[in-house]
PDB file of C-alpha atoms in Angstrom:
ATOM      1  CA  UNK A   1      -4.388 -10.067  -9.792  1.00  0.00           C
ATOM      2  CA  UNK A   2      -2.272 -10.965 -13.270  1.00  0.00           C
ATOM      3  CA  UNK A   3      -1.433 -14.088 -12.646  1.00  0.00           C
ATOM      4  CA  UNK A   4      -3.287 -17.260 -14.309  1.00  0.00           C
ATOM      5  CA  UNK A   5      -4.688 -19.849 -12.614  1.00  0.00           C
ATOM      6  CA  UNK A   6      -5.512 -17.785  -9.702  1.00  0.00           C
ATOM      7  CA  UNK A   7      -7.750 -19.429  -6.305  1.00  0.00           C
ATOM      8  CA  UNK A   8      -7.207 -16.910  -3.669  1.00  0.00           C
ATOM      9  CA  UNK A   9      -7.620 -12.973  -3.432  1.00  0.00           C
ATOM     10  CA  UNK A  10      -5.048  -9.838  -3.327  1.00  0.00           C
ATOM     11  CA  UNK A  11      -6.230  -7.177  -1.401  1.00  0.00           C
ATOM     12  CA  UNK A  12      -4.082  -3.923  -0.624  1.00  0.00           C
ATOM     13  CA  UNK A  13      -4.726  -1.151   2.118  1.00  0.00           C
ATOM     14  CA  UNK A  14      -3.020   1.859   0.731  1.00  0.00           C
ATOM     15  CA  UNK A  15      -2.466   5.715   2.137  1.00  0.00           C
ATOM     16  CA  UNK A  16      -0.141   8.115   3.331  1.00  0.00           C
ATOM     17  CA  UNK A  17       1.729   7.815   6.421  1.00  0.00           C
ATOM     18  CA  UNK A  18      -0.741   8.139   9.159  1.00  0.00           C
ATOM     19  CA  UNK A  19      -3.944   7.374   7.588  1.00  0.00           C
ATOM     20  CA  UNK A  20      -4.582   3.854   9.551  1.00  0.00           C
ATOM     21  CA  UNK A  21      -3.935   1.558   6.527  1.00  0.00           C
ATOM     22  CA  UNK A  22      -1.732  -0.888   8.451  1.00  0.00           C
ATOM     23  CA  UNK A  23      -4.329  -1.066  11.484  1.00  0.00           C
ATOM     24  CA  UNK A  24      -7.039  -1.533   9.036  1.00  0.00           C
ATOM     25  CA  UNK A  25      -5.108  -4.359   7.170  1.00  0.00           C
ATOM     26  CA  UNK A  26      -4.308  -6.192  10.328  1.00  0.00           C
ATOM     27  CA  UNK A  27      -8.287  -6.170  10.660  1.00  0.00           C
ATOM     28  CA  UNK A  28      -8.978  -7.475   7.378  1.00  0.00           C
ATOM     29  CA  UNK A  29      -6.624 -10.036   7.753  1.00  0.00           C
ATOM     30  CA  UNK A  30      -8.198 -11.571  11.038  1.00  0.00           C
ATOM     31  CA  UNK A  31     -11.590 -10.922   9.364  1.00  0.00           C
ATOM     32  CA  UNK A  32     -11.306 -12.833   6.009  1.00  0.00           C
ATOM     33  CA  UNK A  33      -8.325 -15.417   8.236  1.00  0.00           C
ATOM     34  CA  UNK A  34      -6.287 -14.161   5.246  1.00  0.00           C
ATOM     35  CA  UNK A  35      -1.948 -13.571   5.007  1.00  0.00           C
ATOM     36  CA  UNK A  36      -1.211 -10.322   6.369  1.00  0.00           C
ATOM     37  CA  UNK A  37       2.041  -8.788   4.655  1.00  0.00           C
ATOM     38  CA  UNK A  38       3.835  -5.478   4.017  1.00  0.00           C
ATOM     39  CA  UNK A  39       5.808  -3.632   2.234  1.00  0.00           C
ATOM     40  CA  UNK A  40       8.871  -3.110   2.200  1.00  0.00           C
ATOM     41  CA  UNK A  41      10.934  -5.376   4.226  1.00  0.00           C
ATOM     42  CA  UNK A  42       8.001  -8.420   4.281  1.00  0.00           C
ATOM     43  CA  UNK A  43      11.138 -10.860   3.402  1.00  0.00           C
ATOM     44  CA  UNK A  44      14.410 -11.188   4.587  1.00  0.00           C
ATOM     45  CA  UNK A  45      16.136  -9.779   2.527  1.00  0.00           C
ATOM     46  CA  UNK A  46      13.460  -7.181   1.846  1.00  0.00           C
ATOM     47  CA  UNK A  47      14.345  -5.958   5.786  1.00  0.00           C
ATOM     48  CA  UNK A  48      17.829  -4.794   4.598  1.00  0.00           C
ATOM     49  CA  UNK A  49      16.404  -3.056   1.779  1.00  0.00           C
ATOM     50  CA  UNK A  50      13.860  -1.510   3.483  1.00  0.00           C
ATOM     51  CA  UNK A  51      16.333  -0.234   6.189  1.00  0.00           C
ATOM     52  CA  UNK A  52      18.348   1.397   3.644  1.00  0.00           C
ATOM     53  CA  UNK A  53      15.004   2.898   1.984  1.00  0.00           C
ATOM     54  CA  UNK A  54      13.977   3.855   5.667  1.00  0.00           C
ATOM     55  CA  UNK A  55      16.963   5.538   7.366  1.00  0.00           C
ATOM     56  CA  UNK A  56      17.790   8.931   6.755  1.00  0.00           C
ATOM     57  CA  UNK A  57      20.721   9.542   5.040  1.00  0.00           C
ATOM     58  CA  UNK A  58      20.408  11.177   1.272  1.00  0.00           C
ATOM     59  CA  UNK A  59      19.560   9.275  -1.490  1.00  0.00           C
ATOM     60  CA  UNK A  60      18.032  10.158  -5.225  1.00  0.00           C
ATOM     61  CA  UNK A  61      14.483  10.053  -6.354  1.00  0.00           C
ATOM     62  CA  UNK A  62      15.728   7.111  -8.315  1.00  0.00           C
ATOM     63  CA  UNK A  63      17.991   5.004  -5.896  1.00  0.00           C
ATOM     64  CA  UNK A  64      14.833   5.212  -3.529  1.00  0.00           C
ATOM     65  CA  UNK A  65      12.312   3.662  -6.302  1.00  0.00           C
ATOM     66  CA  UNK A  66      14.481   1.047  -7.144  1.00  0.00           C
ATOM     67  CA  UNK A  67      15.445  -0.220  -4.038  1.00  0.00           C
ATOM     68  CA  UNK A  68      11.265  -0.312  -3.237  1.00  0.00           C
ATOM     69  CA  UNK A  69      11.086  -1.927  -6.667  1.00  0.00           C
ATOM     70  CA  UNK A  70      13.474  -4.646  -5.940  1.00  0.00           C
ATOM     71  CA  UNK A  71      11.827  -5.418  -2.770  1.00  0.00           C
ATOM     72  CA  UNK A  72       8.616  -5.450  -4.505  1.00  0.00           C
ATOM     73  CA  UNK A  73       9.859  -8.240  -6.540  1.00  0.00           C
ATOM     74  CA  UNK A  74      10.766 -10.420  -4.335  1.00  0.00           C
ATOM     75  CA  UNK A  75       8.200  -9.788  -2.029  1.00  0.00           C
ATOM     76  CA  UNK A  76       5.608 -10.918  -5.170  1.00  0.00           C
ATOM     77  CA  UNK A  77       8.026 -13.823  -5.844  1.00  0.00           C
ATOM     78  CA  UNK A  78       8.032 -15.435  -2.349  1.00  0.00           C
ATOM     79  CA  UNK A  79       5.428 -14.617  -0.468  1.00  0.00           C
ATOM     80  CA  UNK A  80       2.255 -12.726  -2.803  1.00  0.00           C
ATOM     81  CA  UNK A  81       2.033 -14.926  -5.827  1.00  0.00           C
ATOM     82  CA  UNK A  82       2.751 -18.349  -4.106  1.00  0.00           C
ATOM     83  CA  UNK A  83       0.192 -17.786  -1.252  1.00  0.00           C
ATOM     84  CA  UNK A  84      -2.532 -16.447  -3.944  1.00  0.00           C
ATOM     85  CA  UNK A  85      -1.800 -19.689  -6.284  1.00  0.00           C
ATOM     86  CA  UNK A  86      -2.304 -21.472  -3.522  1.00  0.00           C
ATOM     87  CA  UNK A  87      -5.383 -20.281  -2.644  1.00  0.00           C
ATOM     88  CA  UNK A  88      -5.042 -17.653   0.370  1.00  0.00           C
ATOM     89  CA  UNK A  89      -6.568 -14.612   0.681  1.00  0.00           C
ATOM     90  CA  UNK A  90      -3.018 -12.040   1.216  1.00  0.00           C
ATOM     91  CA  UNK A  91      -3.796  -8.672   2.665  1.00  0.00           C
ATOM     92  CA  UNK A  92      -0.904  -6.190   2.244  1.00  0.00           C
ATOM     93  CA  UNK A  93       0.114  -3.259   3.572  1.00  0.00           C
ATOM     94  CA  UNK A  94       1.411  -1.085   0.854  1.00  0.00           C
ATOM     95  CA  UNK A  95       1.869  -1.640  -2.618  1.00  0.00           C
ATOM     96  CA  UNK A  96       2.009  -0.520  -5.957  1.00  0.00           C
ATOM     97  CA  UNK A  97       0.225   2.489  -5.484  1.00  0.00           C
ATOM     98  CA  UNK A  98       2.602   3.485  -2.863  1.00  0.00           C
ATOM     99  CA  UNK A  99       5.783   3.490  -5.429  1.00  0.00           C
ATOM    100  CA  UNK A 100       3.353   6.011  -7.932  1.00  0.00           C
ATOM    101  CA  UNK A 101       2.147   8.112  -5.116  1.00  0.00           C
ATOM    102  CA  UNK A 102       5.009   8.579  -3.086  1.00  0.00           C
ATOM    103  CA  UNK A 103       8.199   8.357  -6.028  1.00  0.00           C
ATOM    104  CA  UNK A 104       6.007   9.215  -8.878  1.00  0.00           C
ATOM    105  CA  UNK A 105       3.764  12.280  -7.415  1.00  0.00           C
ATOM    106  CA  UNK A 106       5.821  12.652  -4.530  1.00  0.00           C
ATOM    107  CA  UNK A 107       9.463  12.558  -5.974  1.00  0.00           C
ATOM    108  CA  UNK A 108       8.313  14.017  -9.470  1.00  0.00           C
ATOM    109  CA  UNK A 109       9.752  11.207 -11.503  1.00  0.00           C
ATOM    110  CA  UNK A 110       7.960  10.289 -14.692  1.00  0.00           C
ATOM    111  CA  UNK A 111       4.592   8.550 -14.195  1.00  0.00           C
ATOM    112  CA  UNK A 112       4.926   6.657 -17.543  1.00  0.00           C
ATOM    113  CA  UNK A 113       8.250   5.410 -16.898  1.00  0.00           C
ATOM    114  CA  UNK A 114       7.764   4.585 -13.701  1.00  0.00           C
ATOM    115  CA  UNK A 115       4.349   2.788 -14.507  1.00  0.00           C
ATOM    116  CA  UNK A 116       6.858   0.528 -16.356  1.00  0.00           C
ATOM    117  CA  UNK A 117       9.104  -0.399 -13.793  1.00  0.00           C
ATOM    118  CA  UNK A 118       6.486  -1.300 -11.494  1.00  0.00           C
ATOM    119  CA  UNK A 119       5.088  -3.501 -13.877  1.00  0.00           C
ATOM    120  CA  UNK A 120       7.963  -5.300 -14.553  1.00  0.00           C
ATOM    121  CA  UNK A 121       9.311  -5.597 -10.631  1.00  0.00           C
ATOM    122  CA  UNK A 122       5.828  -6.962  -9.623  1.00  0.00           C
ATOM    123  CA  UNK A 123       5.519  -9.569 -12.777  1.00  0.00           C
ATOM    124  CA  UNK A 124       2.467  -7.597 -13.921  1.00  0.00           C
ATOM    125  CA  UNK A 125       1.104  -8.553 -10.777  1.00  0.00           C
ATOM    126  CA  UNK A 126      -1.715  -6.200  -9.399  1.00  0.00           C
ATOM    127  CA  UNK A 127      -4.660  -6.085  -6.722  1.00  0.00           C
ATOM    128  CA  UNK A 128      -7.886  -7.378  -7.212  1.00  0.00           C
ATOM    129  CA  UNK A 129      -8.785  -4.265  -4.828  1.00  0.00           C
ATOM    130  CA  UNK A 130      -6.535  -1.220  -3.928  1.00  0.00           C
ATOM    131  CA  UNK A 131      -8.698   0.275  -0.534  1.00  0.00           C
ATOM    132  CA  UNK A 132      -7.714   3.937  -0.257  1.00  0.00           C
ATOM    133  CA  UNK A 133      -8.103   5.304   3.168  1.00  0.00           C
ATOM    134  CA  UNK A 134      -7.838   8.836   2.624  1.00  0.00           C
ATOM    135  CA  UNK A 135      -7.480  12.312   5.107  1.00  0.00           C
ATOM    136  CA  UNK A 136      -5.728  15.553   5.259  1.00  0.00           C
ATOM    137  CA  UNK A 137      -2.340  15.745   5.419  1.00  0.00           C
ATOM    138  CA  UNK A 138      -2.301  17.779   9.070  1.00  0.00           C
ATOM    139  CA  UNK A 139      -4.297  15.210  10.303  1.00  0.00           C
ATOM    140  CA  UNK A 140      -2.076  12.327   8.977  1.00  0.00           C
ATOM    141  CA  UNK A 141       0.940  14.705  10.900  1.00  0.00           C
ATOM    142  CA  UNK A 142      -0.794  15.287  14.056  1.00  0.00           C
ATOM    143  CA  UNK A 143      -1.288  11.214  14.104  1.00  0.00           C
ATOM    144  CA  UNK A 144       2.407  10.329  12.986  1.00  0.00           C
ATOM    145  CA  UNK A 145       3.214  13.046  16.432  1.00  0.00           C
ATOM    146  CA  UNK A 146       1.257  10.990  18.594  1.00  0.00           C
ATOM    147  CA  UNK A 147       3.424   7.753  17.792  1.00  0.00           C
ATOM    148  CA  UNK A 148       6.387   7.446  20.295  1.00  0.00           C
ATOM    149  CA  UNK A 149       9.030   6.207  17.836  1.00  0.00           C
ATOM    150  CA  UNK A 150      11.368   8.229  16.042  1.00  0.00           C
ATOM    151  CA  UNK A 151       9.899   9.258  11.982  1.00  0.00           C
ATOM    152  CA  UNK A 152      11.690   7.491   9.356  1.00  0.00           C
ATOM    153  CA  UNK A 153      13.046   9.054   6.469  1.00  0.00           C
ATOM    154  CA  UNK A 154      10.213   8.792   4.277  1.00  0.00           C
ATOM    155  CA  UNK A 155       8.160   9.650   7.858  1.00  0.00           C
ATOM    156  CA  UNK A 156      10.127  12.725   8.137  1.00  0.00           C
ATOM    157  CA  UNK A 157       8.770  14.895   4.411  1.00  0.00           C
ATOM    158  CA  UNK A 158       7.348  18.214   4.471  1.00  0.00           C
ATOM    159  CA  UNK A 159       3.630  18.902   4.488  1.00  0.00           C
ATOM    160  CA  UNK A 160       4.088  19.709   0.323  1.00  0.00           C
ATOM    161  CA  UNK A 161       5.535  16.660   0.097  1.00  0.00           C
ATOM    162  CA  UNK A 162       2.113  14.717   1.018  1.00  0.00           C
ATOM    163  CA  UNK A 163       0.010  16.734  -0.309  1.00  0.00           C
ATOM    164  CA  UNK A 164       1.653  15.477  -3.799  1.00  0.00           C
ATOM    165  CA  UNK A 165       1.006  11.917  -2.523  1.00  0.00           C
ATOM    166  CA  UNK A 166      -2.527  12.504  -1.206  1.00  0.00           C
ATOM    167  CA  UNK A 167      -3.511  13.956  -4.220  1.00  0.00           C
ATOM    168  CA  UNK A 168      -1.639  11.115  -6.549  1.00  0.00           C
ATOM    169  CA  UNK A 169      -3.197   8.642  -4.296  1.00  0.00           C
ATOM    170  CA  UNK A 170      -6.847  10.253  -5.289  1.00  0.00           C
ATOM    171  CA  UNK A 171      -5.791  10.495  -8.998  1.00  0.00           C
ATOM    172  CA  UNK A 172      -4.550   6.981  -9.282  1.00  0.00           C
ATOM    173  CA  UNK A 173      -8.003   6.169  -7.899  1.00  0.00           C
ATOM    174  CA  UNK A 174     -10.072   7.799  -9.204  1.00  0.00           C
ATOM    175  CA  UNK A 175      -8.281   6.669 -13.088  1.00  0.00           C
ATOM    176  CA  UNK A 176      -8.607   3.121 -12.196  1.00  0.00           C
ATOM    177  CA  UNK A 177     -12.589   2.808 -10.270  1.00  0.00           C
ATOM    178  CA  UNK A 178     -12.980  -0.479 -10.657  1.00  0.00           C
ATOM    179  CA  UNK A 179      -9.850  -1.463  -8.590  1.00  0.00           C
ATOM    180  CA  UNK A 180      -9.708   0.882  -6.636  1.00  0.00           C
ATOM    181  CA  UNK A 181     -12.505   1.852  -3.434  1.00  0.00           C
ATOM    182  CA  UNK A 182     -11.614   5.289  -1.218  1.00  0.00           C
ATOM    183  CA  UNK A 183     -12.774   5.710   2.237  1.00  0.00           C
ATOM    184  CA  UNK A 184     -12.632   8.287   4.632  1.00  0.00           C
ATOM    185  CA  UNK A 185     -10.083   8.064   7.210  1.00  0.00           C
ATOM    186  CA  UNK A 186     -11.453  10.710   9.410  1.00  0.00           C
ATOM    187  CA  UNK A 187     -14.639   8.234  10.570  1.00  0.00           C
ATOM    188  CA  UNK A 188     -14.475   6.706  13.828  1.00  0.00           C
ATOM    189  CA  UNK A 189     -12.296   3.766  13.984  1.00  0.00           C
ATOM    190  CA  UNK A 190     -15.427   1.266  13.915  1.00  0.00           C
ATOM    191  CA  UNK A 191     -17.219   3.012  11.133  1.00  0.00           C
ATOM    192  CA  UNK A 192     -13.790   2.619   8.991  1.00  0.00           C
ATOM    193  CA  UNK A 193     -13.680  -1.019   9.631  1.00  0.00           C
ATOM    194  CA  UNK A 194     -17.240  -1.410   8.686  1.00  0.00           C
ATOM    195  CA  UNK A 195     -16.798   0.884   5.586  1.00  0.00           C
ATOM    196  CA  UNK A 196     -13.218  -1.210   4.629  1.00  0.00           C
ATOM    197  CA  UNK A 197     -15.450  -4.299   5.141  1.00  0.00           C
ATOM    198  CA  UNK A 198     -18.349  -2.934   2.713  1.00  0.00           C
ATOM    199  CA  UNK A 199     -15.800  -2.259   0.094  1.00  0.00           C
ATOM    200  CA  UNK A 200     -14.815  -5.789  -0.074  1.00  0.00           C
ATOM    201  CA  UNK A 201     -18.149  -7.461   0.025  1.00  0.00           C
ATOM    202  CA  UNK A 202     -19.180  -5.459  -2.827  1.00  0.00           C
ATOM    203  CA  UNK A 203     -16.369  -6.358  -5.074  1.00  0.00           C
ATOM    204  CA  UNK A 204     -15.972 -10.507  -3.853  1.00  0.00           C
ATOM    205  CA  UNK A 205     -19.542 -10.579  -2.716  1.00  0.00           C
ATOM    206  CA  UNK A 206     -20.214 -14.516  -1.767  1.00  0.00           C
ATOM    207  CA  UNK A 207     -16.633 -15.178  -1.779  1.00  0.00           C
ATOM    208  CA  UNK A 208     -15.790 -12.901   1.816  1.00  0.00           C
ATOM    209  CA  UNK A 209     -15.646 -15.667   4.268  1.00  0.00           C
ATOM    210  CA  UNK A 210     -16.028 -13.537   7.051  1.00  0.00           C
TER     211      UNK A 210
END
């Protein structure tokens, strides 16, 4: 994580919509007894930004990233950076990654630019490890059909539309290997938590307090 000074730990679960990240998180964060938070809409006034990210009325490409980017900074400015500096572990659901796959891959907007932004939103803030959980897009669907509440907006793309973010997702990972760890999301539900588990006892090694 870019901050100095640094005690505790900044792990993210990342994926597209579907793949288990957020179950997985909530079991890393009773694992390690670290913060569990999300993105968007962790803070409160990141829940009225997230609602108008979330409901489905039209927006741009651009609108959409920055309202996620303005969420992202105060979500790093009251709850990441202060719980890391003071020494918590903070497992989060969703995070920079997200904004490249989904507005950057997804959307089509400019990768450099946009590399920028995020940068600057999150205070050059950034995950000590990014954990990838990674299936095919019909799977992801068939899993989003089996939830009983109504799709979002974002919830509600075409099948192009993540396959753009699934394969960002794998390209932002596999550019950046030490940060970043993928793991199959089509494994049992056990043998993902054991895999997500691995991934960060080999990166923190005698520092998981699990």
């Amino acid at each position: 994580m870019g901050t100095q000074n640094k005690v505790g730990k900044f792990i993210v679960l990342e994926g597209i919509d579907g793949s288990g990240k957020s179950t997985q998180a909530r079991f890393l964060a009773n694992k390690l007894k670290a913060v569990l938070t999300f993105a968007p809409g962790a803070t409160d006034m990141g829940k009225t930004l997230r609602s108008l990210v979330l409901e489905k009325q039209n927006m741009s490409a651009v609108t959409e990233t920055l309202l996620m980017l303005a969420d992202r900074s105060i979500h790093v400015d009251q709850v990441i950076t202060p719980n890391v500096v003071a020494g918590n572990w903070v497992i989060c659901d969703r995070f920079n990654g997200s904004t490249l796959a989904y507005q950057g891959y997804g959307r089509g907007l400019d990768i450099t630019a946009l590399n920028l932004l995020v940068a600057f939103s999150s205070r050059n803030v950034t995950p000590d490890l990014n954990i990838l959980l990674d299936l095919p897009v019909t799977e992801a669907l068939k899993r989003q059909g089996m939830r009983s509440k109504d799709k979002d907006r974002l919830e509600s793309q075409s099948i192009e539309f993540y396959e753009k973010v699934r394969q960002g997702y794998l390209e932002i990972a596999a550019l950046n290997p030490e940060y970043w760890t993928v793991i199959d999301g089509m494994s049992t539900l056990k043998k993902v938590e054991a895999e997500v588990l691995k991934a960060v006892k080999s990166k923190f090694g005698p520092l998981i307090r699990d």
